[in-house]
Coordinates of C-alpha atoms and ligand atoms in Angstrom, one line a residue:
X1 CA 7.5 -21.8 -2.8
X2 CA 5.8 -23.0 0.2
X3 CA 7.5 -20.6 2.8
X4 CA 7.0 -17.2 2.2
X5 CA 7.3 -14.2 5.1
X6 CA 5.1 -11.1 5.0
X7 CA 3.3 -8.7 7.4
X8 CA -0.5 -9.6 8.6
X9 CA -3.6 -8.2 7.4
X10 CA -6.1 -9.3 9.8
X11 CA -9.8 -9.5 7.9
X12 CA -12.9 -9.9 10.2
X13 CA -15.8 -11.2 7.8
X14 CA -18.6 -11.1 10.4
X15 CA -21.5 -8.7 9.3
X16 CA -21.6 -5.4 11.6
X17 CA -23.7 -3.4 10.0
X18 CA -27.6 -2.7 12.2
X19 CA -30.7 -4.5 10.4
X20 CA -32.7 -1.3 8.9
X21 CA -35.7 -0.8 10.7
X22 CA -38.0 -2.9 9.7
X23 CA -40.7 -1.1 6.4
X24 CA -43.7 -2.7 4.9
X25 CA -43.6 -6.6 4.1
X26 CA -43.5 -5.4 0.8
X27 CA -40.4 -3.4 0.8
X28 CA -38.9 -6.0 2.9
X29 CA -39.5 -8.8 0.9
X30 CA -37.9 -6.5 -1.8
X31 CA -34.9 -6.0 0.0
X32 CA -34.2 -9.3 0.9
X33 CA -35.0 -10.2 -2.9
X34 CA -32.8 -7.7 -4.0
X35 CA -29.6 -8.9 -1.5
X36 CA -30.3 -12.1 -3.0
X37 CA -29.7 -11.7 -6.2
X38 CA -27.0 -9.2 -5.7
X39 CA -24.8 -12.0 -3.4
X40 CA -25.6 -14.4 -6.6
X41 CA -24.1 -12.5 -9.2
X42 CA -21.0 -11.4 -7.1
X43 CA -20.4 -15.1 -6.3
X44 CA -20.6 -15.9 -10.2
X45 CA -18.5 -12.9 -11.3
X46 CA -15.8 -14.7 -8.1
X47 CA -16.4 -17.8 -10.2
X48 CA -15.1 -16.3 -13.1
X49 CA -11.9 -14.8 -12.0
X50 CA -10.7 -17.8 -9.7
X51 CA -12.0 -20.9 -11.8
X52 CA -11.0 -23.4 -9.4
X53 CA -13.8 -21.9 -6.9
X54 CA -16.6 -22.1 -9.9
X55 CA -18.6 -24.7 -8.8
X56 CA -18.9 -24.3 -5.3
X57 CA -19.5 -20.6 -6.1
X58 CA -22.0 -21.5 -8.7
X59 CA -23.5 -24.1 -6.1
X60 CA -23.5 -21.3 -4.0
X61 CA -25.6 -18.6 -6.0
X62 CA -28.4 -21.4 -6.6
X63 CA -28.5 -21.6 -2.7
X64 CA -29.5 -17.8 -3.1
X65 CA -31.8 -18.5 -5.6
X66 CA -33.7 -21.4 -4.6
X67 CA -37.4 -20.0 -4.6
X68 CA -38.0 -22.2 -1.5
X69 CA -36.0 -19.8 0.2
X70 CA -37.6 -16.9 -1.2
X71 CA -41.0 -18.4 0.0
X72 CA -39.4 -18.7 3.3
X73 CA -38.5 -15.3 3.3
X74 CA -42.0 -14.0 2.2
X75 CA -43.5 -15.6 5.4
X76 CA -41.0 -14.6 7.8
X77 CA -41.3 -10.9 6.7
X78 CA -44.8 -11.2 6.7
X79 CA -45.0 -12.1 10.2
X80 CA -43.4 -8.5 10.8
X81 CA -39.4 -9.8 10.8
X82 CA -37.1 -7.5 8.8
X83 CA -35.1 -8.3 6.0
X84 CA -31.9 -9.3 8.0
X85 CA -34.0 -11.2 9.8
X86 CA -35.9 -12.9 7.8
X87 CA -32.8 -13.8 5.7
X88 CA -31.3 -15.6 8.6
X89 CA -34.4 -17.5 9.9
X90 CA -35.0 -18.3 6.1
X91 CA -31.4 -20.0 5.8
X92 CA -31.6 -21.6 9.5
X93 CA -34.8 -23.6 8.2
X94 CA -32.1 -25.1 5.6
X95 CA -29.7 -25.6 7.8
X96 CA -30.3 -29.3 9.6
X97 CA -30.7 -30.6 5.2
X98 CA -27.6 -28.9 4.8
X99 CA -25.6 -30.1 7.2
X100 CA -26.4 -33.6 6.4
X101 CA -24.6 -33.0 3.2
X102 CA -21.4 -31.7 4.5
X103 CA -22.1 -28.2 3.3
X104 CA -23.6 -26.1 6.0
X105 CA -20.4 -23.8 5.6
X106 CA -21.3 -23.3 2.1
X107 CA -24.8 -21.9 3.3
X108 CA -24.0 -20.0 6.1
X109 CA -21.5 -18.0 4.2
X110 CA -24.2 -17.2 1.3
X111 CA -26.5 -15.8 4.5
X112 CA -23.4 -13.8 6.1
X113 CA -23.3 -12.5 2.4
X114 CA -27.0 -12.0 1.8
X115 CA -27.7 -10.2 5.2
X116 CA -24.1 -7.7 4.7
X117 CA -26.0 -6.9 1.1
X118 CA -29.4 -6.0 2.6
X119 CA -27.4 -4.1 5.3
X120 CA -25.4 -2.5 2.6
X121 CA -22.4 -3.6 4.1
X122 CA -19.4 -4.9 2.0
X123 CA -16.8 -7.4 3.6
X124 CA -13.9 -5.2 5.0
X125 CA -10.7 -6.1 3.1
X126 CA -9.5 -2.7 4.6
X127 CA -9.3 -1.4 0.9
X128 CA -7.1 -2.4 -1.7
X129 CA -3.8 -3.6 -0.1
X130 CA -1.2 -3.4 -2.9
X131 CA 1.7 -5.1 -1.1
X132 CA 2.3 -8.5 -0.7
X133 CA 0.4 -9.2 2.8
X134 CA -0.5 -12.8 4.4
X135 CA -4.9 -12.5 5.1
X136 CA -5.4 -14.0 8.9
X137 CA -8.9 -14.6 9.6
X138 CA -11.2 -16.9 11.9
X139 CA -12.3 -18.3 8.3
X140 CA -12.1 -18.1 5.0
X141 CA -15.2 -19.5 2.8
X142 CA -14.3 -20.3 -0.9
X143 CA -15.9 -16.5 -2.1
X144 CA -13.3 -15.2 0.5
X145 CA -10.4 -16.7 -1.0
X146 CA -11.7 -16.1 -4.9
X147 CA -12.3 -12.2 -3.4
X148 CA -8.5 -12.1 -2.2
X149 CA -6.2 -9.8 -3.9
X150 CA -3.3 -10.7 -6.3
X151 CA -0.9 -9.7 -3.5
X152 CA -2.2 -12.2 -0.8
X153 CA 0.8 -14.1 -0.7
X154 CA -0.5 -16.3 2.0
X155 CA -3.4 -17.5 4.4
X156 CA -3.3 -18.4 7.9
X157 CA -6.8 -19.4 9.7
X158 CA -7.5 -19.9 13.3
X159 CA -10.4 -22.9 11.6
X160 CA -10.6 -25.6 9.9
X161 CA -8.3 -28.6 8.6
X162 CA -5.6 -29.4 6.3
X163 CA -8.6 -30.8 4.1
X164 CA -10.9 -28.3 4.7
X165 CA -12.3 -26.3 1.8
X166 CA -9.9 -23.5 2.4
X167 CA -7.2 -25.1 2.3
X168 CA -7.8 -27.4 -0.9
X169 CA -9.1 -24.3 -2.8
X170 CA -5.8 -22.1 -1.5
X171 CA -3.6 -25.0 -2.8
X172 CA -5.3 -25.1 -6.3
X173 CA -4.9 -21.1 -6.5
X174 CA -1.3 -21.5 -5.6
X175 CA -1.4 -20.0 -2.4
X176 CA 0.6 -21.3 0.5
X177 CA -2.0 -21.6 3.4
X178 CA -1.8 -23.3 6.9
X179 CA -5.2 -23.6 8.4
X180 CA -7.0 -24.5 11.9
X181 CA -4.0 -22.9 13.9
X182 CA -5.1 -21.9 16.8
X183 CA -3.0 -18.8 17.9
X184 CA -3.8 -17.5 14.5
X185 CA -6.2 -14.8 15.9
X186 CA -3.3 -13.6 17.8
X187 CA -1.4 -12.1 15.3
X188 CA -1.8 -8.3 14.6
X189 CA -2.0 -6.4 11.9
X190 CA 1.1 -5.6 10.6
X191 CA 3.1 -8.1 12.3
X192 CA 5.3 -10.0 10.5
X193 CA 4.9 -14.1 10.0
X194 CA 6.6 -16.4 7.9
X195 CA 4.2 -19.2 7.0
X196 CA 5.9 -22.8 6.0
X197 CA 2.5 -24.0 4.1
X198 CA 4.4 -27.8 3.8
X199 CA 5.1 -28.2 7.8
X200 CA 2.0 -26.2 8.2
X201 CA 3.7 -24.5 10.8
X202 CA 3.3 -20.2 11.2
X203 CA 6.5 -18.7 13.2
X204 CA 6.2 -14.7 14.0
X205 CA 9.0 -12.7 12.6
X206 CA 11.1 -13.7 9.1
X207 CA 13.0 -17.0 9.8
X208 CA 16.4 -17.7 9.1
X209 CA 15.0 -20.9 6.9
X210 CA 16.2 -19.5 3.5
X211 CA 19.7 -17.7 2.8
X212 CA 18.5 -14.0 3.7
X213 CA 20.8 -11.0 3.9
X214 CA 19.3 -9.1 6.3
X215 CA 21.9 -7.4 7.9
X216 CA 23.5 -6.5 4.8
X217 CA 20.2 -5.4 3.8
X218 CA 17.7 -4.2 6.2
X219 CA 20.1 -2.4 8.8
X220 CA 21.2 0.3 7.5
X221 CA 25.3 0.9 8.4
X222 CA 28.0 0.8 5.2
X223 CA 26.6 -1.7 3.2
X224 CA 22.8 -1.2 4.6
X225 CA 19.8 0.5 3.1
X226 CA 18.0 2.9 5.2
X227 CA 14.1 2.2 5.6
X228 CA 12.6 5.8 6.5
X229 CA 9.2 7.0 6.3
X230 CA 7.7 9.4 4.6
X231 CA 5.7 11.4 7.0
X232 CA 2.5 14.5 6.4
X233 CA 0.6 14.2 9.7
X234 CA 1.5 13.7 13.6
X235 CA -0.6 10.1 12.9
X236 CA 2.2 9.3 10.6
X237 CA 5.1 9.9 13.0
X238 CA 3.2 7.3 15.3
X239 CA 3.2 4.8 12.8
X240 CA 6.7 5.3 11.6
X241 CA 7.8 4.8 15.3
X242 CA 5.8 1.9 14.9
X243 CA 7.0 0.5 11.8
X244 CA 10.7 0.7 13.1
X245 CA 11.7 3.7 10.6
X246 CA 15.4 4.6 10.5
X247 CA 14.6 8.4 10.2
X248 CA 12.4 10.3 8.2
X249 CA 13.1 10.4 4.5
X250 CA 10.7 13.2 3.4
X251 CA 9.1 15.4 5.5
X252 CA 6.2 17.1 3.5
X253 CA 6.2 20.6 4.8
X254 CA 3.4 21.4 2.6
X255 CA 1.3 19.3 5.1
X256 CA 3.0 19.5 7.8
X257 CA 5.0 22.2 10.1
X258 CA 5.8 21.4 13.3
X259 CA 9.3 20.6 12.5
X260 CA 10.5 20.3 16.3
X261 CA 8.1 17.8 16.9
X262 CA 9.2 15.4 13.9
X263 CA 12.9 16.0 15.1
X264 CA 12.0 15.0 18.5
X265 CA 10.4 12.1 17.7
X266 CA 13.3 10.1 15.7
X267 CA 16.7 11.7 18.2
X268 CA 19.9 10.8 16.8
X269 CA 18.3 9.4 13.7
X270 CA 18.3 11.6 10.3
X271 CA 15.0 14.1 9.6
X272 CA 15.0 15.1 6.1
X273 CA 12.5 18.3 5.3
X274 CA 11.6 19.1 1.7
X275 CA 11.0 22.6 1.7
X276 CA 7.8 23.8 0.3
X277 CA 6.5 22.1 -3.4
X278 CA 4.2 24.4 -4.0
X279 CA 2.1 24.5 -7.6
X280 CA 0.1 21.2 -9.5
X281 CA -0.9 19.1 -7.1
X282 CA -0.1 21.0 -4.0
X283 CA -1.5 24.3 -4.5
X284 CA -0.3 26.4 -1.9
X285 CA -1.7 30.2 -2.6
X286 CA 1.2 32.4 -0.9
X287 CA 3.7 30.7 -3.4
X288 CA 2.1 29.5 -6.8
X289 CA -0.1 32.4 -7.3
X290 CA -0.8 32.4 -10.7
X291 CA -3.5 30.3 -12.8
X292 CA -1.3 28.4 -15.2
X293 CA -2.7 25.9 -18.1
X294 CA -0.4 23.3 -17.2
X295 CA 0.9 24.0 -13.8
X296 CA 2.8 20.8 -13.6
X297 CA 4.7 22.3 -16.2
X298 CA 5.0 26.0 -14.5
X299 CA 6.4 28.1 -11.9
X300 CA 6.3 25.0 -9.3
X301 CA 8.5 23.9 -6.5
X302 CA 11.8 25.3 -6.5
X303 CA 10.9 27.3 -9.1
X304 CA 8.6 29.2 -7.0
X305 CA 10.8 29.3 -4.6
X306 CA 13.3 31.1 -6.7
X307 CA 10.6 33.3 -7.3
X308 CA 10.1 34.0 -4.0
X309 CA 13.0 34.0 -2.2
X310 CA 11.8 35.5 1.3
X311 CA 9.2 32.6 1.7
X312 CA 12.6 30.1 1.8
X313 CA 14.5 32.0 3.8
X314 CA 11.3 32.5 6.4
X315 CA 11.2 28.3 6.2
X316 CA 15.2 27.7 6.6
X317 CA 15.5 30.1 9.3
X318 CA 12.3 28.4 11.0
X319 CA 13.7 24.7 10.0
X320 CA 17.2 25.5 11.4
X321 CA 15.6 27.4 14.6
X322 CA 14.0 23.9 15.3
X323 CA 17.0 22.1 15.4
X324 CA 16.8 20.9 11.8
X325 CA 20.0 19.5 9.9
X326 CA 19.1 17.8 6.6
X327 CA 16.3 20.0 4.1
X328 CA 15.9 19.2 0.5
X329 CA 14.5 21.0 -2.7
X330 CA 11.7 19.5 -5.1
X331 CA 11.8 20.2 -8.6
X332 CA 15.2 20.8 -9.0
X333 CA 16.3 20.6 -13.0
X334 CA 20.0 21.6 -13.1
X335 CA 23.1 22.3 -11.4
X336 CA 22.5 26.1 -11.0
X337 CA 19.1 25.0 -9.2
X338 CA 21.3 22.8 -6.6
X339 CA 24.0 25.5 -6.6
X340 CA 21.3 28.1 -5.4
X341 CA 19.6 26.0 -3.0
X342 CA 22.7 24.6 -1.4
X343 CA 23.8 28.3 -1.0
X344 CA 20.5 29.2 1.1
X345 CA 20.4 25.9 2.7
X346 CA 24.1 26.1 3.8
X347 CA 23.8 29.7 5.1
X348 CA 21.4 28.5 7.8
X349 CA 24.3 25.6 8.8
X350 CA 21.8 23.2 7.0
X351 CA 23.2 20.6 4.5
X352 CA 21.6 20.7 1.3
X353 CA 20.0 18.0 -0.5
X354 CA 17.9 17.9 -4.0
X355 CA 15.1 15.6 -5.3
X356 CA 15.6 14.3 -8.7
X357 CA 12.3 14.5 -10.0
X358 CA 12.6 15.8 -13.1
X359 CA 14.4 13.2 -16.1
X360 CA 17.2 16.5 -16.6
X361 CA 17.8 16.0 -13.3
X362 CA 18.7 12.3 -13.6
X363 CA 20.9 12.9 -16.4
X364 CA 22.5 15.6 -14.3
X365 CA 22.9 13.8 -11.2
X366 CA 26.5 14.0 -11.2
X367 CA 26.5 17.4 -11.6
X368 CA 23.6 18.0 -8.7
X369 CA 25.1 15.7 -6.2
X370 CA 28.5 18.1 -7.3
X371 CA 26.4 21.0 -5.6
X372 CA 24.4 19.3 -2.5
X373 CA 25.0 16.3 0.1
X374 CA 22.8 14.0 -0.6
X375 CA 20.1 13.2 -3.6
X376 CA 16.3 11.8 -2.6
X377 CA 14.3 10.3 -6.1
X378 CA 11.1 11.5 -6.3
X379 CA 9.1 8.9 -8.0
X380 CA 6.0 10.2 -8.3
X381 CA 7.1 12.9 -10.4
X382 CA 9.9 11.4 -12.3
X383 CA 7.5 9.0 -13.5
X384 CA 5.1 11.7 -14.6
X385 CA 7.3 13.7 -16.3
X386 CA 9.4 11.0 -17.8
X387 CA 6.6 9.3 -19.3
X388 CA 4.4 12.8 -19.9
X389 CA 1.7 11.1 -18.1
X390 CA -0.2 13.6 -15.5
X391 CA -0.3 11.9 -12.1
X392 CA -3.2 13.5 -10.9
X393 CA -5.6 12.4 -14.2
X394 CA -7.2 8.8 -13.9
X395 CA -7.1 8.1 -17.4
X396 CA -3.0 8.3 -17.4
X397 CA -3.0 5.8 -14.0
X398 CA -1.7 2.7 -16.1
X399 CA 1.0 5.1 -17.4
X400 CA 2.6 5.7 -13.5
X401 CA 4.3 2.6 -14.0
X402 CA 7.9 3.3 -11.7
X403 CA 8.9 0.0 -13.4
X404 CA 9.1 1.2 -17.0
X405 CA 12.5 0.8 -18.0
X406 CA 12.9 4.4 -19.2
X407 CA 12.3 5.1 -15.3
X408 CA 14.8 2.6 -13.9
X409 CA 17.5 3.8 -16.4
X410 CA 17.1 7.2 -15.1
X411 CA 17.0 5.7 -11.6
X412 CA 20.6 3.7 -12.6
X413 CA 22.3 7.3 -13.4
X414 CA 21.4 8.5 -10.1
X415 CA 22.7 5.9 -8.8
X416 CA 25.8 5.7 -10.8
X417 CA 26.4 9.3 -9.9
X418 CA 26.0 8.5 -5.8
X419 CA 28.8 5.6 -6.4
X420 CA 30.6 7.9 -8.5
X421 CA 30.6 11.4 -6.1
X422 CA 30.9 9.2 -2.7
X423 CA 27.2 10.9 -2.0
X424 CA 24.1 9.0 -1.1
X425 CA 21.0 8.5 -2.9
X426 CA 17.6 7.3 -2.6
X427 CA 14.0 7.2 -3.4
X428 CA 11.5 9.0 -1.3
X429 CA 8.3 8.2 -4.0
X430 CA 6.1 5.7 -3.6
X431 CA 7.9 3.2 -6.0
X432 CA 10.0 2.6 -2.4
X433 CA 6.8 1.2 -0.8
X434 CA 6.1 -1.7 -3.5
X435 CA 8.0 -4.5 -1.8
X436 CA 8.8 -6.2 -5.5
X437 CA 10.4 -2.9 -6.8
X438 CA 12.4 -2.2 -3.6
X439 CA 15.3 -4.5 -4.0
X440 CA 15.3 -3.2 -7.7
X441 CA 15.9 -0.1 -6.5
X442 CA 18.6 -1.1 -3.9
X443 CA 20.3 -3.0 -7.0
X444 CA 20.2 0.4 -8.7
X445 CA 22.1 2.4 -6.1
X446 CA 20.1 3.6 -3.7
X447 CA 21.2 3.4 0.0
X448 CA 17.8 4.7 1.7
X449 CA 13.9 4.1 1.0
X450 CA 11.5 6.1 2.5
X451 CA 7.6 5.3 2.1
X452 CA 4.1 5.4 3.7
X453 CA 4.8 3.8 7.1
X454 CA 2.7 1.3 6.5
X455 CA 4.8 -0.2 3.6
X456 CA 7.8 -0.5 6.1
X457 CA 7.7 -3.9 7.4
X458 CA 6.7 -5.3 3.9
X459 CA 9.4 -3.6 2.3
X460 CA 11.7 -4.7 5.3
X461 CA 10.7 -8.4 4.6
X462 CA 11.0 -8.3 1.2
X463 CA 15.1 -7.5 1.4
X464 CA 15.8 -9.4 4.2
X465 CA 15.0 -11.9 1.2
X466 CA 18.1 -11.0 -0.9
X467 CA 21.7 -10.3 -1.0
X468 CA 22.8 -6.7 -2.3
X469 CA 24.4 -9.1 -5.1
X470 CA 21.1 -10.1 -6.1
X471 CA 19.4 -6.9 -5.7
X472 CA 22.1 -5.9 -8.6
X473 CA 20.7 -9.1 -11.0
X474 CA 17.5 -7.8 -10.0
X475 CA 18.0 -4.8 -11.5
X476 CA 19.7 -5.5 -14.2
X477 CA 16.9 -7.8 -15.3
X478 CA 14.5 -5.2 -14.9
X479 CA 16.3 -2.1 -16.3
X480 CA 16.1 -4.2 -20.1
Ligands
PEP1 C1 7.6 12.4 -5.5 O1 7.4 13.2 -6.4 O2 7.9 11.2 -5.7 C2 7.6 12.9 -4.1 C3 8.1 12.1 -3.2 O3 7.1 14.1 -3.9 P1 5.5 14.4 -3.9 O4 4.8 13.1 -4.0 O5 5.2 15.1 -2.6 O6 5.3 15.2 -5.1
MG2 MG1 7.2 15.3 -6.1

């Protein structure tokens, strides 16, 4: 498909690092050496996971090989230069050759490469981005594009031409690319483009070029999902406000307790607080006292809670005295669970809503929703305990797989129990921030998705892609 909509990610590949102070020749020359062949192996481990870069990669690291250069390099840092600097006089001598041949790019980005090494500096991708994103950048050389991530879903430079290296390596690798436009430095992070690769044309915003159902979809209102965010910090609320969140799907009161200042934030729009989940991976010492072999497995969440009865009432009585309205339980496994809660909840004039996070509670939705107004799945957990897969242990992280059918099937209950009770439901783990799974789980059910404000506007594009109709075949395909 050559038009495709997603939010910016803006990467800036210019070296910012200081030059070190300048040591002995010696340890210069070293240094410089040793950036060398560093930027000559990364370019041939690029080669190898984008093929259709190879050669000019592998062109590329004999550039940073070539022991005229290296000679260079000794006499520049012998006339006192340091490393950086002698790295960029060294690759300036080559340049006028180079040029001549059509492939000064080619060298200047093995320099840009070989001085951010000897800075020890790496490029600044801004981490791994995990949702589909379209790169913006002054440039791209062809180690840029092999270094992108599977989700770059498109490229849009403010240089070069339609037959620029960019762009002929971008259309081998399959991704849609429209190059040399001008306002492309313009765009902000975040921002939402749709790029039309054939036309070469970038518009802001998602176009109405392809059937899209975004009202049905994106909005909200009887047939609508809600996009909320999920928010721990004051710098989340910011960004949520940002990102155009309906509400606030989870509240993490573990992190965070100014309650009146989240509710002021979104008026009018719906503040959801989980009271305290306290145990496994947030140990919070008034509640989950005790040390437990497997606390995932222990006196957690409402559990402790139960245990502890004063500590909720303390945090209702505080959540209503802040003008609260919506507060939901983690961990509950059963209906008595939901029964209980909804009893405190409601004697505080709060309505009462559980998170299914545990599989009993899937299978029980029906009877949950029975108790409380409203059900929020808690991916992160449901995954862990549905699979028996501890989220918090590296060597389990390609078990937390929220698209395992075992999870969707739990996920299609819950959502089969919000048609069935007239109740809403909807995910508040971080399954609702993958843009692919999203309209999955709308398919299954769910009417709201709260996530990382950061996810929003990608999750937002994504559905204004589909109709609910094809959320459903969506998920059907994917429960198996
Ligand atoms: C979850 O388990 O999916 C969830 C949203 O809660 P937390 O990540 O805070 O445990
Ligand atoms: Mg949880």
């Amino acid at each position: 498909m050559s038009t495709v909509s997603g939010p910016v990610v803006r990467l800036d590949f210019q070296p910012t690092g200081p030059d070190a102070v300048t040591g002995s020749p010696n340890r210069e020359y070293a240094r410089a050496l040793g950036a060398l062949s560093g930027v000559a192996q990364t370019l041939r481990e690029l080669g190898l996971r984008t093929p259709a870069a190879a050669s000019i990669l592998e062109a590329q690291a004999m550039m940073a090989e070539d022991p005229v250069l290296a000679e260079r390099v000794r006499s520049f840092v012998d006339g006192g230069k340091s490393a950086e600097e002698a790295l960029r006089n060294a690759f300036d001598s080559f340049r006028p050759g180079i040029a001549a041949a059509g492939r000064a790019a080619d060298l200047d980005d093995v320099c840009r490469r070989a001085v951010w090494a000897a800075q020890g500096t790496l490029p600044g991708t801004g981490g791994l981005i995990e949702y589909p994103h379209v790169v913006v950048a002054l440039d791209l050389a062809p180690a840029d594009l092999a270094a992108l991530e599977e989700s770059v879903i498109a490229i849009v430079t403010a240089q070069g031409g339609p037959t620029s290296h960019t762009a002929i390596l971008a259309r081998a690798m399959g991704i849609p690319a429209v190059t040399g436009w001008t306002e492309a430095l313009s765009l902000r992070d975040g921002e939402v483009v749709t790029v039309d690769s054939d036309a070469g044309v970038v518009s802001r915003g998602v176009t109405a070029a392809r059937p899209v159902a975004t009202p049905a979809i994106a909005n909200g209102g009887p047939q609508g999902v809600l996009l909320q965010a999920n928010i721990g910090s004051s710098a989340d609320i910011a960004q949520a406000l940002s990102a155009g969140a309906q509400g606030v799907g989870l509240l993490r009161s573990e992190f965070m307790t100014g309650y009146a200042e989240v509710i002021a934030a979104f008026p009018g729009k719906p503040v959801v607080i989980r009271v305290f989940d306290a145990g496994a991976d947030k140990p919070l010492p008034f509640l989950a006292k005790t040390q437990e072999p497997n606390p995932s497995l222990g006196v957690r969440g409402l559990r402790a809670l139960r245990a502890h009865p004063d500590v909720l009432t303390a945090q209702l009585r505080a959540i209503a005295e802040a003008g609260g309205a919506q507060v939901m339980a983690p961990m509950v496994g059963d209906q008595q669970d939901a029964a209980w809660f909804a009893a405190q909840a409601r004697s505080f004039g709060l309505s009462p809503g559980a998170m299914i996070e545990v599989p009993a509670a899937a299978v029980l939705a029906r009877e949950i929703l029975s108790e409380v107004d409203f059900v929020s799945v808690g991916t992160n957990d449901l995954v862990q305990y549905t699979l028996a897969a501890d989220r918090q242990l590296a060597a389990m992280a390609p078990l937390q797989n929220p698209w395992h059918p075992a999870v969707l099937r739990l996920i299609s209950w819950v959502g089969q129990a919000a048609q069935a009770t007239g109740k809403p439901a909807g995910v508040c783990g971080e399954a609702a921030a993958d843009p692919r799974l999203a309209p999955v789980l709308v398919g299954l059910g769910m009417s709201s998705l709260s996530m990382s404000p950061h996810a929003i506007a990608a999750v937002r594009a994504a559905l204004s892609a589909y109709t609910l109709e094809q959320c459903r075949e969506l998920a059907q395909n994917a429960i198996g």
